[in-house]
Amino acid sequence: MSTPINLNKIRKERGRAASRARADENAAKFGQTKAQKDAQKARLDKMDRHLDGHKKET
C-alpha cells in the first residue's frame, strides 16, 4: 500500500508554481535592466538638485 497524499497540498503547490512562472514571465517582459534603473535614478537626482538650486532661502 502506498502512503496517502494530501490533495490540497498538491493543488496549492501547483498554484504556487504557476504563480512563480507567471511572475518570471512578467519580470522578463516588463522589468528594467540595471542600466535603466541607474539612468532613472540619475535623472531623479539631477531633478532634485535642480529644484534645490531654485529654492528661495528665507
mmCIF file of N, CA, C and O in Angstrom:
data_model
loop_
_atom_site.group_PDB
_atom_site.id
_atom_site.type_symbol
_atom_site.label_atom_id
_atom_site.label_comp_id
_atom_site.label_asym_id
_atom_site.label_seq_id
_atom_site.Cartn_x
_atom_site.Cartn_y
_atom_site.Cartn_z
ATOM 1 N N MET A 1 0.832 -1.187 0.000
ATOM 2 C CA MET A 1 0.000 0.000 0.000
ATOM 3 C C MET A 1 0.875 1.249 0.000
ATOM 4 O O MET A 1 1.863 1.316 0.713
ATOM 5 N N SER A 2 0.489 2.206 -0.769
ATOM 6 C CA SER A 2 1.259 3.453 -0.790
ATOM 7 C C SER A 2 0.747 4.397 0.292
ATOM 8 O O SER A 2 -0.333 4.212 0.845
ATOM 9 N N THR A 3 1.552 5.407 0.558
ATOM 10 C CA THR A 3 1.154 6.361 1.599
ATOM 11 C C THR A 3 0.119 7.330 1.045
ATOM 12 O O THR A 3 0.163 7.697 -0.146
ATOM 13 N N PRO A 4 -0.808 7.740 1.858
ATOM 14 C CA PRO A 4 -1.824 8.691 1.378
ATOM 15 C C PRO A 4 -1.202 10.071 1.123
ATOM 16 O O PRO A 4 -0.234 10.463 1.774
ATOM 17 N N ILE A 5 -1.762 10.754 0.157
ATOM 18 C CA ILE A 5 -1.269 12.100 -0.155
ATOM 19 C C ILE A 5 -2.367 13.122 0.120
ATOM 20 O O ILE A 5 -3.553 12.813 0.039
ATOM 21 N N ASN A 6 -1.944 14.304 0.455
ATOM 22 C CA ASN A 6 -2.890 15.375 0.728
ATOM 23 C C ASN A 6 -3.127 16.133 -0.578
ATOM 24 O O ASN A 6 -2.235 16.811 -1.088
ATOM 25 N N LEU A 7 -4.309 16.010 -1.149
ATOM 26 C CA LEU A 7 -4.603 16.631 -2.439
ATOM 27 C C LEU A 7 -4.593 18.146 -2.362
ATOM 28 O O LEU A 7 -4.249 18.823 -3.331
ATOM 29 N N ASN A 8 -4.976 18.705 -1.209
ATOM 30 C CA ASN A 8 -4.929 20.160 -1.060
ATOM 31 C C ASN A 8 -3.500 20.672 -1.157
ATOM 32 O O ASN A 8 -3.239 21.718 -1.745
ATOM 33 N N LYS A 9 -2.573 19.924 -0.583
ATOM 34 C CA LYS A 9 -1.168 20.317 -0.627
ATOM 35 C C LYS A 9 -0.656 20.319 -2.074
ATOM 36 O O LYS A 9 0.038 21.247 -2.503
ATOM 37 N N ILE A 10 -1.006 19.290 -2.813
ATOM 38 C CA ILE A 10 -0.604 19.185 -4.220
ATOM 39 C C ILE A 10 -1.201 20.341 -5.027
ATOM 40 O O ILE A 10 -0.521 20.978 -5.838
ATOM 41 N N ARG A 11 -2.484 20.632 -4.802
ATOM 42 C CA ARG A 11 -3.152 21.720 -5.530
ATOM 43 C C ARG A 11 -2.474 23.054 -5.244
ATOM 44 O O ARG A 11 -2.231 23.851 -6.154
ATOM 45 N N LYS A 12 -2.156 23.304 -3.976
ATOM 46 C CA LYS A 12 -1.510 24.570 -3.617
ATOM 47 C C LYS A 12 -0.110 24.672 -4.218
ATOM 48 O O LYS A 12 0.304 25.739 -4.674
ATOM 49 N N GLU A 13 0.639 23.566 -4.229
ATOM 50 C CA GLU A 13 1.974 23.576 -4.824
ATOM 51 C C GLU A 13 1.904 23.890 -6.317
ATOM 52 O O GLU A 13 2.728 24.636 -6.840
ATOM 53 N N ARG A 14 0.917 23.317 -7.010
ATOM 54 C CA ARG A 14 0.740 23.614 -8.447
ATOM 55 C C ARG A 14 0.423 25.094 -8.656
ATOM 56 O O ARG A 14 0.918 25.714 -9.585
ATOM 57 N N GLY A 15 -0.439 25.629 -7.800
ATOM 58 C CA GLY A 15 -0.796 27.040 -7.908
ATOM 59 C C GLY A 15 0.404 27.945 -7.679
ATOM 60 O O GLY A 15 0.590 28.935 -8.388
ATOM 61 N N ARG A 16 1.230 27.602 -6.694
ATOM 62 C CA ARG A 16 2.434 28.397 -6.426
ATOM 63 C C ARG A 16 3.401 28.340 -7.600
ATOM 64 O O ARG A 16 4.003 29.346 -7.976
ATOM 65 N N ALA A 17 3.558 27.162 -8.186
ATOM 66 C CA ALA A 17 4.455 27.006 -9.331
ATOM 67 C C ALA A 17 3.956 27.839 -10.514
ATOM 68 O O ALA A 17 4.740 28.494 -11.206
ATOM 69 N N ALA A 18 2.653 27.825 -10.737
ATOM 70 C CA ALA A 18 2.090 28.613 -11.838
ATOM 71 C C ALA A 18 2.288 30.107 -11.580
ATOM 72 O O ALA A 18 2.628 30.868 -12.498
ATOM 73 N N SER A 19 2.103 30.540 -10.331
ATOM 74 C CA SER A 19 2.289 31.951 -9.991
ATOM 75 C C SER A 19 3.738 32.369 -10.189
ATOM 76 O O SER A 19 4.024 33.453 -10.701
ATOM 77 N N ARG A 20 4.660 31.496 -9.770
ATOM 78 C CA ARG A 20 6.080 31.793 -9.942
ATOM 79 C C ARG A 20 6.443 31.906 -11.416
ATOM 80 O O ARG A 20 7.178 32.814 -11.823
ATOM 81 N N ALA A 21 5.908 31.014 -12.227
ATOM 82 C CA ALA A 21 6.196 31.039 -13.668
ATOM 83 C C ALA A 21 5.657 32.329 -14.285
ATOM 84 O O ALA A 21 6.336 32.978 -15.093
ATOM 85 N N ARG A 22 4.441 32.720 -13.898
ATOM 86 C CA ARG A 22 3.846 33.942 -14.426
ATOM 87 C C ARG A 22 4.656 35.163 -13.975
ATOM 88 O O ARG A 22 4.895 36.093 -14.751
ATOM 89 N N ALA A 23 5.125 35.153 -12.736
ATOM 90 C CA ALA A 23 5.923 36.272 -12.222
ATOM 91 C C ALA A 23 7.245 36.380 -12.977
ATOM 92 O O ALA A 23 7.694 37.491 -13.298
ATOM 93 N N ASP A 24 7.865 35.251 -13.274
ATOM 94 C CA ASP A 24 9.117 35.272 -14.026
ATOM 95 C C ASP A 24 8.906 35.815 -15.440
ATOM 96 O O ASP A 24 9.728 36.581 -15.954
ATOM 97 N N GLU A 25 7.803 35.426 -16.054
ATOM 98 C CA GLU A 25 7.498 35.935 -17.399
ATOM 99 C C GLU A 25 7.302 37.449 -17.367
ATOM 100 O O GLU A 25 7.817 38.169 -18.227
ATOM 101 N N ASN A 26 6.555 37.935 -16.380
ATOM 102 C CA ASN A 26 6.303 39.373 -16.279
ATOM 103 C C ASN A 26 7.578 40.138 -15.969
ATOM 104 O O ASN A 26 7.773 41.248 -16.466
ATOM 105 N N ALA A 27 8.449 39.568 -15.154
ATOM 106 C CA ALA A 27 9.709 40.238 -14.830
ATOM 107 C C ALA A 27 10.554 40.390 -16.092
ATOM 108 O O ALA A 27 11.173 41.437 -16.314
ATOM 109 N N ALA A 28 10.567 39.369 -16.919
ATOM 110 C CA ALA A 28 11.332 39.440 -18.160
ATOM 111 C C ALA A 28 10.677 40.398 -19.150
ATOM 112 O O ALA A 28 11.359 41.111 -19.895
ATOM 113 N N LYS A 29 9.361 40.449 -19.150
ATOM 114 C CA LYS A 29 8.633 41.260 -20.116
ATOM 115 C C LYS A 29 8.618 42.740 -19.738
ATOM 116 O O LYS A 29 8.830 43.610 -20.582
ATOM 117 N N PHE A 30 8.371 43.033 -18.458
ATOM 118 C CA PHE A 30 8.172 44.407 -18.030
ATOM 119 C C PHE A 30 9.280 44.947 -17.135
ATOM 120 O O PHE A 30 9.262 46.125 -16.789
ATOM 121 N N GLY A 31 10.203 44.110 -16.720
ATOM 122 C CA GLY A 31 11.248 44.539 -15.792
ATOM 123 C C GLY A 31 12.235 45.496 -16.445
ATOM 124 O O GLY A 31 12.292 45.660 -17.661
ATOM 125 N N GLN A 32 13.038 46.129 -15.609
ATOM 126 C CA GLN A 32 14.043 47.058 -16.092
ATOM 127 C C GLN A 32 15.423 46.457 -15.871
ATOM 128 O O GLN A 32 15.658 45.747 -14.897
ATOM 129 N N THR A 33 16.344 46.794 -16.769
ATOM 130 C CA THR A 33 17.716 46.361 -16.596
ATOM 131 C C THR A 33 18.385 47.249 -15.561
ATOM 132 O O THR A 33 17.872 48.315 -15.203
ATOM 133 N N LYS A 34 19.535 46.841 -15.088
ATOM 134 C CA LYS A 34 20.272 47.627 -14.106
ATOM 135 C C LYS A 34 20.649 48.987 -14.691
ATOM 136 O O LYS A 34 20.573 50.011 -14.012
ATOM 137 N N ALA A 35 21.031 49.013 -15.954
ATOM 138 C CA ALA A 35 21.396 50.269 -16.598
ATOM 139 C C ALA A 35 20.208 51.227 -16.647
ATOM 140 O O ALA A 35 20.359 52.435 -16.422
ATOM 141 N N GLN A 36 19.016 50.706 -16.931
ATOM 142 C CA GLN A 36 17.822 51.543 -16.967
ATOM 143 C C GLN A 36 17.505 52.098 -15.587
ATOM 144 O O GLN A 36 17.137 53.266 -15.441
ATOM 145 N N LYS A 37 17.644 51.262 -14.546
ATOM 146 C CA LYS A 37 17.390 51.722 -13.183
ATOM 147 C C LYS A 37 18.381 52.808 -12.783
ATOM 148 O O LYS A 37 18.012 53.808 -12.170
ATOM 149 N N ASP A 38 19.658 52.608 -13.132
ATOM 150 C CA ASP A 38 20.680 53.599 -12.799
ATOM 151 C C ASP A 38 20.428 54.916 -13.522
ATOM 152 O O ASP A 38 20.583 55.988 -12.946
ATOM 153 N N ALA A 39 20.023 54.848 -14.782
ATOM 154 C CA ALA A 39 19.739 56.053 -15.550
ATOM 155 C C ALA A 39 18.558 56.809 -14.956
ATOM 156 O O ALA A 39 18.583 58.039 -14.844
ATOM 157 N N GLN A 40 17.532 56.090 -14.555
ATOM 158 C CA GLN A 40 16.372 56.733 -13.957
ATOM 159 C C GLN A 40 16.741 57.381 -12.628
ATOM 160 O O GLN A 40 16.324 58.503 -12.341
ATOM 161 N N LYS A 41 17.557 56.719 -11.826
ATOM 162 C CA LYS A 41 17.985 57.277 -10.545
ATOM 163 C C LYS A 41 18.812 58.536 -10.772
ATOM 164 O O LYS A 41 18.655 59.534 -10.065
ATOM 165 N N ALA A 42 19.672 58.523 -11.792
ATOM 166 C CA ALA A 42 20.490 59.695 -12.101
ATOM 167 C C ALA A 42 19.603 60.865 -12.525
ATOM 168 O O ALA A 42 19.844 62.015 -12.123
ATOM 169 N N ARG A 43 18.577 60.604 -13.326
ATOM 170 C CA ARG A 43 17.653 61.669 -13.746
ATOM 171 C C ARG A 43 16.931 62.262 -12.548
ATOM 172 O O ARG A 43 16.780 63.483 -12.426
ATOM 173 N N LEU A 44 16.462 61.405 -11.642
ATOM 174 C CA LEU A 44 15.756 61.888 -10.456
ATOM 175 C C LEU A 44 16.675 62.709 -9.558
ATOM 176 O O LEU A 44 16.275 63.754 -9.034
ATOM 177 N N ASP A 45 17.916 62.258 -9.389
ATOM 178 C CA ASP A 45 18.882 63.011 -8.583
ATOM 179 C C ASP A 45 19.161 64.377 -9.208
ATOM 180 O O ASP A 45 19.244 65.385 -8.506
ATOM 181 N N LYS A 46 19.273 64.410 -10.518
ATOM 182 C CA LYS A 46 19.535 65.681 -11.213
ATOM 183 C C LYS A 46 18.353 66.633 -11.032
ATOM 184 O O LYS A 46 18.537 67.825 -10.788
ATOM 185 N N MET A 47 17.128 66.112 -11.137
ATOM 186 C CA MET A 47 15.951 66.957 -10.950
ATOM 187 C C MET A 47 15.897 67.497 -9.529
ATOM 188 O O MET A 47 15.560 68.667 -9.317
ATOM 189 N N ASP A 48 16.224 66.657 -8.548
ATOM 190 C CA ASP A 48 16.245 67.111 -7.153
ATOM 191 C C ASP A 48 17.262 68.226 -6.947
ATOM 192 O O ASP A 48 16.979 69.232 -6.289
ATOM 193 N N ARG A 49 18.453 68.058 -7.499
ATOM 194 C CA ARG A 49 19.486 69.098 -7.368
ATOM 195 C C ARG A 49 19.030 70.385 -8.050
ATOM 196 O O ARG A 49 19.241 71.481 -7.542
ATOM 197 N N HIS A 50 18.388 70.253 -9.196
ATOM 198 C CA HIS A 50 17.909 71.429 -9.939
ATOM 199 C C HIS A 50 16.863 72.178 -9.120
ATOM 200 O O HIS A 50 16.927 73.416 -9.016
ATOM 201 N N LEU A 51 15.920 71.464 -8.524
ATOM 202 C CA LEU A 51 14.889 72.107 -7.716
ATOM 203 C C LEU A 51 15.489 72.724 -6.453
ATOM 204 O O LEU A 51 15.092 73.832 -6.057
ATOM 205 N N ASP A 52 16.428 72.034 -5.834
ATOM 206 C CA ASP A 52 17.073 72.578 -4.632
ATOM 207 C C ASP A 52 17.824 73.864 -4.956
ATOM 208 O O ASP A 52 17.882 74.792 -4.145
ATOM 209 N N GLY A 53 18.367 73.968 -6.148
ATOM 210 C CA GLY A 53 19.095 75.162 -6.547
ATOM 211 C C GLY A 53 18.183 76.349 -6.776
ATOM 212 O O GLY A 53 18.635 77.504 -6.732
ATOM 213 N N HIS A 54 16.911 76.113 -6.994
ATOM 214 C CA HIS A 54 15.976 77.187 -7.261
ATOM 215 C C HIS A 54 15.109 77.560 -6.059
ATOM 216 O O HIS A 54 14.232 78.410 -6.175
ATOM 217 N N LYS A 55 15.337 76.919 -4.937
ATOM 218 C CA LYS A 55 14.556 77.250 -3.748
ATOM 219 C C LYS A 55 15.018 78.577 -3.172
ATOM 220 O O LYS A 55 16.208 78.900 -3.181
ATOM 221 N N LYS A 56 14.058 79.344 -2.671
ATOM 222 C CA LYS A 56 14.390 80.622 -2.031
ATOM 223 C C LYS A 56 14.831 80.370 -0.609
ATOM 224 O O LYS A 56 14.251 79.562 0.113
ATOM 225 N N GLU A 57 15.853 81.030 -0.201
ATOM 226 C CA GLU A 57 16.322 80.950 1.179
ATOM 227 C C GLU A 57 15.628 82.063 1.950
ATOM 228 O O GLU A 57 15.641 83.216 1.541
ATOM 229 N N THR A 58 15.001 81.759 3.048
ATOM 230 C CA THR A 58 14.320 82.794 3.839
ATOM 231 C C THR A 58 14.919 82.923 5.202
ATOM 232 O O THR A 58 15.636 82.160 5.701
#
